[in-house]
Short mmCIF file of C-alpha atoms and ligand atoms in Angstrom, two decimals:
data_model
loop_
_atom_site.label_atom_id
_atom_site.label_comp_id
_atom_site.label_asym_id
_atom_site.label_seq_id
_atom_site.Cartn_x
_atom_site.Cartn_y
_atom_site.Cartn_z
CA MET A 1 3.04 -22.63 17.27
CA SER A 2 0.13 -20.56 15.67
CA HIS A 3 -3.19 -22.13 14.95
CA LEU A 4 -6.37 -20.64 12.95
CA GLN A 5 -9.23 -21.00 15.11
CA CYS A 6 -12.01 -22.66 12.35
CA GLY A 7 -15.41 -23.54 13.60
CA ARG A 8 -14.79 -27.00 15.04
CA PHE A 9 -11.46 -27.44 14.40
CA GLN A 10 -7.90 -25.68 14.75
CA LEU A 11 -5.83 -25.52 12.09
CA ASP A 12 -2.25 -25.73 12.59
CA LEU A 13 -0.47 -23.23 10.78
CA SER A 14 3.31 -24.35 11.15
CA SER A 15 2.78 -25.54 7.66
CA PRO A 16 0.56 -24.90 4.44
CA HIS A 17 -2.71 -26.54 3.73
CA ILE A 18 -4.45 -27.19 0.50
CA MET A 19 -8.20 -25.89 0.15
CA GLY A 20 -9.95 -27.71 -2.30
CA ILE A 21 -12.64 -25.87 -4.02
CA LEU A 22 -16.34 -27.55 -4.64
CA ASN A 23 -18.47 -25.75 -6.83
CA VAL A 24 -22.01 -26.24 -6.88
CA THR A 25 -22.85 -23.63 -9.19
CA PRO A 26 -24.38 -24.82 -12.47
CA ASP A 27 -22.23 -21.97 -14.22
CA SER A 28 -18.94 -22.46 -11.93
CA PHE A 29 -15.62 -21.32 -13.26
CA SER A 30 -14.13 -24.25 -14.59
CA ASP A 31 -15.81 -27.68 -13.90
CA GLY A 32 -19.06 -26.65 -15.29
CA GLY A 33 -21.01 -27.46 -12.18
CA ARG A 34 -20.63 -31.21 -12.34
CA TYR A 35 -20.95 -31.65 -9.07
CA SER A 36 -24.26 -30.16 -8.39
CA THR A 37 -25.98 -33.42 -7.34
CA LEU A 38 -25.35 -34.16 -3.81
CA ASP A 39 -24.23 -37.68 -4.07
CA ASP A 40 -21.72 -35.87 -6.85
CA ALA A 41 -20.74 -33.66 -4.17
CA LEU A 42 -20.04 -35.84 -1.48
CA ARG A 43 -18.01 -38.20 -3.98
CA ARG A 44 -16.20 -35.28 -4.79
CA ALA A 45 -15.51 -33.65 -1.18
CA ASP A 46 -14.28 -37.35 -0.08
CA ALA A 47 -11.67 -37.56 -3.20
CA MET A 48 -10.26 -34.34 -2.32
CA LEU A 49 -9.73 -35.33 1.29
CA ALA A 50 -8.13 -38.21 0.03
CA GLU A 51 -5.46 -36.50 -1.85
CA GLY A 52 -4.95 -34.40 0.92
CA ALA A 53 -7.14 -31.28 0.90
CA ALA A 54 -7.43 -29.76 4.55
CA ILE A 55 -10.34 -27.80 4.30
CA LEU A 56 -13.10 -27.62 1.53
CA ASP A 57 -14.47 -24.23 0.09
CA ILE A 58 -18.23 -24.81 -1.43
CA GLY A 59 -19.54 -22.03 -3.08
CA GLY A 60 -23.01 -21.56 -4.65
CA GLU A 61 -22.65 -18.19 -6.43
CA SER A 62 -20.43 -18.07 -9.40
CA THR A 63 -17.77 -14.89 -8.98
CA ARG A 64 -16.53 -15.26 -12.18
CA PRO A 65 -15.92 -12.03 -14.27
CA GLY A 66 -19.23 -11.16 -16.24
CA ALA A 67 -21.46 -14.01 -14.44
CA PRO A 68 -25.20 -13.72 -13.77
CA ASP A 69 -26.62 -13.07 -10.16
CA VAL A 70 -28.18 -15.82 -8.62
CA SER A 71 -30.63 -14.88 -5.98
CA ALA A 72 -30.21 -15.28 -2.21
CA THR A 73 -32.96 -18.26 -2.23
CA GLU A 74 -31.20 -19.99 -5.36
CA GLU A 75 -27.54 -19.50 -3.49
CA MET A 76 -29.14 -21.34 -0.56
CA ASP A 77 -30.67 -23.85 -2.57
CA ARG A 78 -27.88 -25.06 -3.56
CA VAL A 79 -25.33 -24.97 -0.70
CA LEU A 80 -27.61 -25.62 2.00
CA PRO A 81 -27.91 -29.41 1.34
CA VAL A 82 -24.69 -29.66 0.31
CA LEU A 83 -23.60 -28.30 3.67
CA GLU A 84 -26.18 -30.73 5.38
CA LYS A 85 -24.54 -33.73 3.36
CA LEU A 86 -21.19 -32.93 3.95
CA LYS A 87 -21.44 -32.62 7.58
CA GLN A 88 -20.74 -36.32 8.19
CA LEU A 89 -17.35 -36.17 6.65
CA GLY A 90 -16.27 -34.56 9.85
CA ALA A 91 -14.03 -32.21 7.91
CA PRO A 92 -13.33 -28.33 7.90
CA LEU A 93 -15.53 -26.92 5.61
CA SER A 94 -15.64 -23.29 4.32
CA LEU A 95 -18.72 -21.40 2.75
CA ASP A 96 -17.99 -18.77 -0.07
CA THR A 97 -20.30 -16.46 0.11
CA ARG A 98 -21.25 -12.67 -0.11
CA ARG A 99 -24.52 -12.91 1.62
CA ALA A 100 -25.30 -12.25 5.38
CA VAL A 101 -28.73 -14.26 5.22
CA VAL A 102 -26.71 -16.78 3.27
CA MET A 103 -24.16 -16.96 6.21
CA ARG A 104 -26.61 -17.26 9.03
CA GLU A 105 -28.55 -19.83 7.44
CA ALA A 106 -25.78 -22.00 6.65
CA LEU A 107 -23.96 -21.05 10.21
CA ARG A 108 -27.36 -22.68 11.74
CA ILE A 109 -26.48 -26.35 10.11
CA GLY A 110 -23.27 -26.30 12.08
CA ALA A 111 -20.84 -27.45 9.63
CA VAL A 112 -19.55 -24.52 8.23
CA ASP A 113 -15.75 -23.52 10.00
CA LEU A 114 -14.62 -20.99 7.49
CA ILE A 115 -16.34 -17.74 5.72
CA ASN A 116 -14.79 -17.10 2.67
CA ASP A 117 -16.21 -13.71 1.14
CA VAL A 118 -14.81 -12.29 -1.44
CA SER A 119 -16.51 -8.83 -0.57
CA ALA A 120 -14.90 -8.85 2.84
CA LEU A 121 -17.90 -8.31 4.60
CA GLU A 122 -19.49 -5.78 2.77
CA ASP A 123 -23.02 -6.73 2.85
CA GLU A 124 -25.30 -5.26 5.75
CA GLY A 125 -25.10 -7.40 8.78
CA ALA A 126 -22.39 -9.87 7.73
CA LEU A 127 -19.74 -8.59 10.10
CA GLU A 128 -22.11 -9.21 12.95
CA THR A 129 -23.27 -12.55 11.93
CA VAL A 130 -19.72 -13.88 11.54
CA ALA A 131 -18.58 -12.12 14.87
CA SER A 132 -21.20 -14.27 16.78
CA ALA A 133 -19.92 -17.39 15.68
CA ASN A 134 -16.66 -19.04 16.33
CA VAL A 135 -15.77 -19.62 12.58
CA ALA A 136 -12.58 -18.67 10.76
CA LEU A 137 -12.91 -15.88 7.98
CA CYS A 138 -11.57 -14.90 4.93
CA LEU A 139 -11.22 -11.35 3.91
CA MET A 140 -10.52 -10.94 0.08
CA HIS A 141 -9.71 -7.89 -1.73
CA LYS A 142 -11.48 -6.91 -5.22
CA GLN A 143 -12.20 -3.65 -7.13
CA GLY A 144 -15.35 -3.25 -8.53
CA ASN A 145 -17.92 -6.11 -8.83
CA PRO A 146 -17.87 -9.17 -10.91
CA ASP A 147 -19.80 -8.49 -13.74
CA THR A 148 -18.10 -5.36 -14.83
CA MET A 149 -14.40 -5.55 -12.74
CA GLN A 150 -12.11 -6.61 -15.38
CA LEU A 151 -13.20 -4.06 -17.47
CA ALA A 152 -10.70 -1.12 -16.48
CA PRO A 153 -8.66 -2.10 -13.08
CA ARG A 154 -6.85 0.64 -12.06
CA TYR A 155 -4.45 1.20 -9.42
CA ASP A 156 -1.93 3.88 -8.43
CA SER A 157 0.16 1.39 -6.36
CA VAL A 158 -1.71 -2.03 -6.47
CA VAL A 159 0.08 -3.61 -3.51
CA ASP A 160 -0.28 -0.88 -1.07
CA GLU A 161 -3.70 -0.54 -2.11
CA VAL A 162 -4.39 -3.84 -1.28
CA ALA A 163 -2.51 -4.21 1.63
CA GLY A 164 -4.33 -0.84 2.97
CA TYR A 165 -7.86 -2.30 2.44
CA LEU A 166 -7.09 -5.55 3.88
CA SER A 167 -5.84 -4.02 7.14
CA ARG A 168 -8.57 -1.71 7.35
CA ARG A 169 -11.03 -4.78 7.01
CA VAL A 170 -8.90 -6.69 9.21
CA ALA A 171 -9.16 -3.72 11.68
CA LEU A 172 -13.21 -3.69 11.75
CA CYS A 173 -13.24 -7.46 12.24
CA ARG A 174 -10.97 -6.74 15.48
CA ASP A 175 -13.28 -4.11 16.64
CA ALA A 176 -16.28 -6.34 16.26
CA GLY A 177 -14.53 -8.82 18.36
CA ILE A 178 -13.14 -11.38 15.93
CA ALA A 179 -9.95 -12.53 17.37
CA ALA A 180 -6.89 -12.50 15.04
CA ASN A 181 -6.66 -16.01 15.26
CA ARG A 182 -9.99 -16.11 13.40
CA LEU A 183 -8.95 -14.06 10.17
CA LEU A 184 -7.09 -14.66 7.03
CA VAL A 185 -6.03 -12.18 3.97
CA ASP A 186 -6.38 -12.68 0.11
CA PRO A 187 -5.32 -10.39 -2.36
CA GLY A 188 -8.27 -11.64 -4.42
CA PHE A 189 -6.48 -12.52 -7.88
CA GLY A 190 -8.03 -11.40 -11.05
CA PHE A 191 -10.82 -9.60 -9.10
CA GLY A 192 -10.10 -6.39 -10.58
CA LYS A 193 -6.62 -6.71 -11.79
CA THR A 194 -4.54 -6.70 -14.74
CA LEU A 195 -2.05 -9.23 -15.62
CA GLN A 196 0.33 -6.89 -14.44
CA HIS A 197 -1.26 -6.09 -10.91
CA ASN A 198 -1.57 -9.80 -10.36
CA LEU A 199 2.26 -10.57 -10.92
CA MET A 200 3.12 -7.81 -8.76
CA LEU A 201 0.52 -9.13 -6.13
CA LEU A 202 1.96 -12.31 -6.31
CA ASP A 203 5.65 -11.39 -6.18
CA ARG A 204 5.38 -9.13 -3.45
CA LEU A 205 2.59 -11.31 -1.34
CA ALA A 206 4.47 -11.55 1.90
CA GLU A 207 3.90 -7.65 2.11
CA LEU A 208 0.23 -8.60 2.83
CA GLU A 209 0.99 -10.73 6.12
CA THR A 210 3.33 -8.23 7.33
CA THR A 211 0.84 -5.08 6.92
CA ALA A 212 -2.53 -6.66 7.50
CA GLY A 213 -1.08 -8.76 10.29
CA VAL A 214 -2.79 -12.30 9.86
CA PRO A 215 -1.82 -14.95 7.53
CA VAL A 216 -2.60 -15.07 3.97
CA LEU A 217 -4.60 -17.57 1.55
CA VAL A 218 -4.31 -17.38 -2.14
CA GLY A 219 -6.37 -18.46 -4.84
CA LEU A 220 -4.87 -18.72 -8.49
CA SER A 221 -6.00 -21.83 -9.76
CA ARG A 222 -6.66 -22.21 -13.32
CA LYS A 223 -7.06 -18.27 -13.19
CA SER A 224 -7.27 -16.42 -16.41
CA MET A 225 -4.12 -14.84 -15.88
CA LEU A 226 -2.20 -18.19 -16.18
CA GLY A 227 -3.90 -18.38 -19.59
CA ALA A 228 -2.51 -15.07 -20.52
CA ILE A 229 0.79 -16.09 -19.18
CA THR A 230 0.81 -19.44 -21.22
CA GLY A 231 -1.62 -19.15 -23.94
CA GLU A 232 -3.40 -22.04 -22.73
CA GLU A 233 -7.33 -21.24 -23.22
CA ALA A 234 -8.94 -24.25 -21.46
CA PRO A 235 -8.93 -23.27 -17.70
CA ALA A 236 -8.45 -27.20 -16.95
CA GLU A 237 -5.43 -27.37 -19.05
CA ARG A 238 -3.79 -24.87 -16.84
CA LEU A 239 -2.50 -27.26 -13.83
CA GLY A 240 1.31 -26.83 -14.65
CA ALA A 241 1.02 -22.97 -14.20
CA THR A 242 -1.19 -23.56 -11.36
CA VAL A 243 1.27 -26.00 -9.70
CA ALA A 244 3.88 -22.71 -10.31
CA THR A 245 1.91 -20.18 -8.56
CA THR A 246 1.47 -22.70 -5.48
CA MET A 247 5.41 -22.81 -5.31
CA ALA A 248 5.63 -19.25 -5.56
CA SER A 249 2.80 -18.38 -3.07
CA LEU A 250 4.23 -20.79 -0.17
CA ASP A 251 7.82 -19.24 -0.72
CA ARG A 252 6.11 -15.97 -0.18
CA GLY A 253 4.38 -17.35 3.18
CA ALA A 254 1.20 -18.19 2.17
CA VAL A 255 -0.34 -20.70 4.73
CA ILE A 256 -3.52 -21.60 2.45
CA VAL A 257 -3.81 -22.33 -1.30
CA ARG A 258 -7.25 -22.55 -2.77
CA VAL A 259 -7.37 -25.26 -5.84
CA HIS A 260 -9.55 -27.25 -7.86
CA ASP A 261 -6.72 -30.01 -8.69
CA VAL A 262 -6.05 -31.30 -4.96
CA LYS A 263 -3.17 -33.93 -5.51
CA ALA A 264 -0.83 -32.10 -7.62
CA ASN A 265 -0.96 -29.05 -5.72
CA TRP A 266 -0.59 -31.11 -2.47
CA GLN A 267 2.37 -32.78 -4.20
CA ALA A 268 3.82 -29.50 -4.49
CA MET A 269 2.95 -28.64 -1.36
CA LYS A 270 5.20 -31.58 0.21
CA VAL A 271 8.13 -30.80 -2.02
CA TRP A 272 8.41 -27.26 -0.81
CA GLN A 273 7.84 -28.38 2.67
CA ALA A 274 10.83 -31.17 2.26
CA LEU A 275 12.92 -28.49 1.19
CA ARG A 276 12.12 -25.92 4.02
CA GLN A 277 12.62 -28.82 6.22
CA LEU A 278 16.45 -28.59 5.60
CA ARG A 279 16.51 -24.94 7.00
CA ALA A 280 14.73 -25.44 10.45
C1 8Y7 B 301 -11.35 -16.71 -4.91
C2 8Y7 B 301 -12.06 -17.07 -4.01
C3 8Y7 B 301 -12.89 -17.32 -6.01
C4 8Y7 B 301 -9.64 -16.46 -4.82
C5 8Y7 B 301 -10.81 -16.75 -2.43
C6 8Y7 B 301 -11.93 -19.04 -9.33
C7 8Y7 B 301 -14.50 -17.79 -4.19
C8 8Y7 B 301 -12.68 -17.55 -8.73
N1 8Y7 B 301 -11.61 -16.98 -6.34
N2 8Y7 B 301 -12.13 -16.88 -3.00
N3 8Y7 B 301 -13.16 -17.27 -4.74
N4 8Y7 B 301 -9.67 -16.06 -3.32
N5 8Y7 B 301 -10.75 -16.65 -1.05
O1 8Y7 B 301 -11.29 -18.69 -9.77
O2 8Y7 B 301 -8.88 -15.88 -5.00
O3 8Y7 B 301 -12.21 -19.66 -8.26
S1 8Y7 B 301 -14.17 -17.72 -7.39
#
């Protein structure tokens, strides 16, 4: 049975898991930073765990397309107190950051179990920082940077290029001494991709695990591609579309699904598991 070595925890990967998103940004993607105070963050975290989240992803830098830059100091001021506070939950916590300095300071608190880096450890010193901890790591693909990435995404063969990039990042991590059972890969839906690119990556998701040799995490929750497909402009109203992508991702082998709405996606996952049991 395979497990993800995840800091203080081992996540059993014989069945999939829900990762709940906890944004602590005043300009966050779709919840408007409503959980910016510590007590609100704790309440929200508690609720997501009660609804079935196996891990919570805490982020203090909005990576929304066109988002303004946040300084490292500002990012730390946002996430470090939240990590201190959520440590008491005794639940697996993921930190969404691209900065080595933020990773280092956060790891000292002893409450970070997974580093979720949308730049796949491109920051100087990030690789060494993660290698010297015992945390899990999600390597995500993106083309370009959040401020410009959606202007003109271009690929000759999107699935091959994303799979190739993720394989190379996995190899780099393995060479730095990070065990394979600490690694996850993610195609980075919406990060420098058109609707067609996103759809091809979702349809052929299983190829990423085969090529990179480690399990796949996906983040599709409320994303603009779902707005493009349905015509629904309000991100919070894209739950039906999100749940559909959860089912499609699980069918194609994803082991962790990163979502805002834990309850509905957890229910979908339970239905998916019940069906899978029939064939066990
Ligand atoms: C993803 C992500 C975001 C994703 C991983 C949003 C931080 C935009 N998207 N991390 N982060 N995968 N691993 O809509 O797709 O939540 S931010």
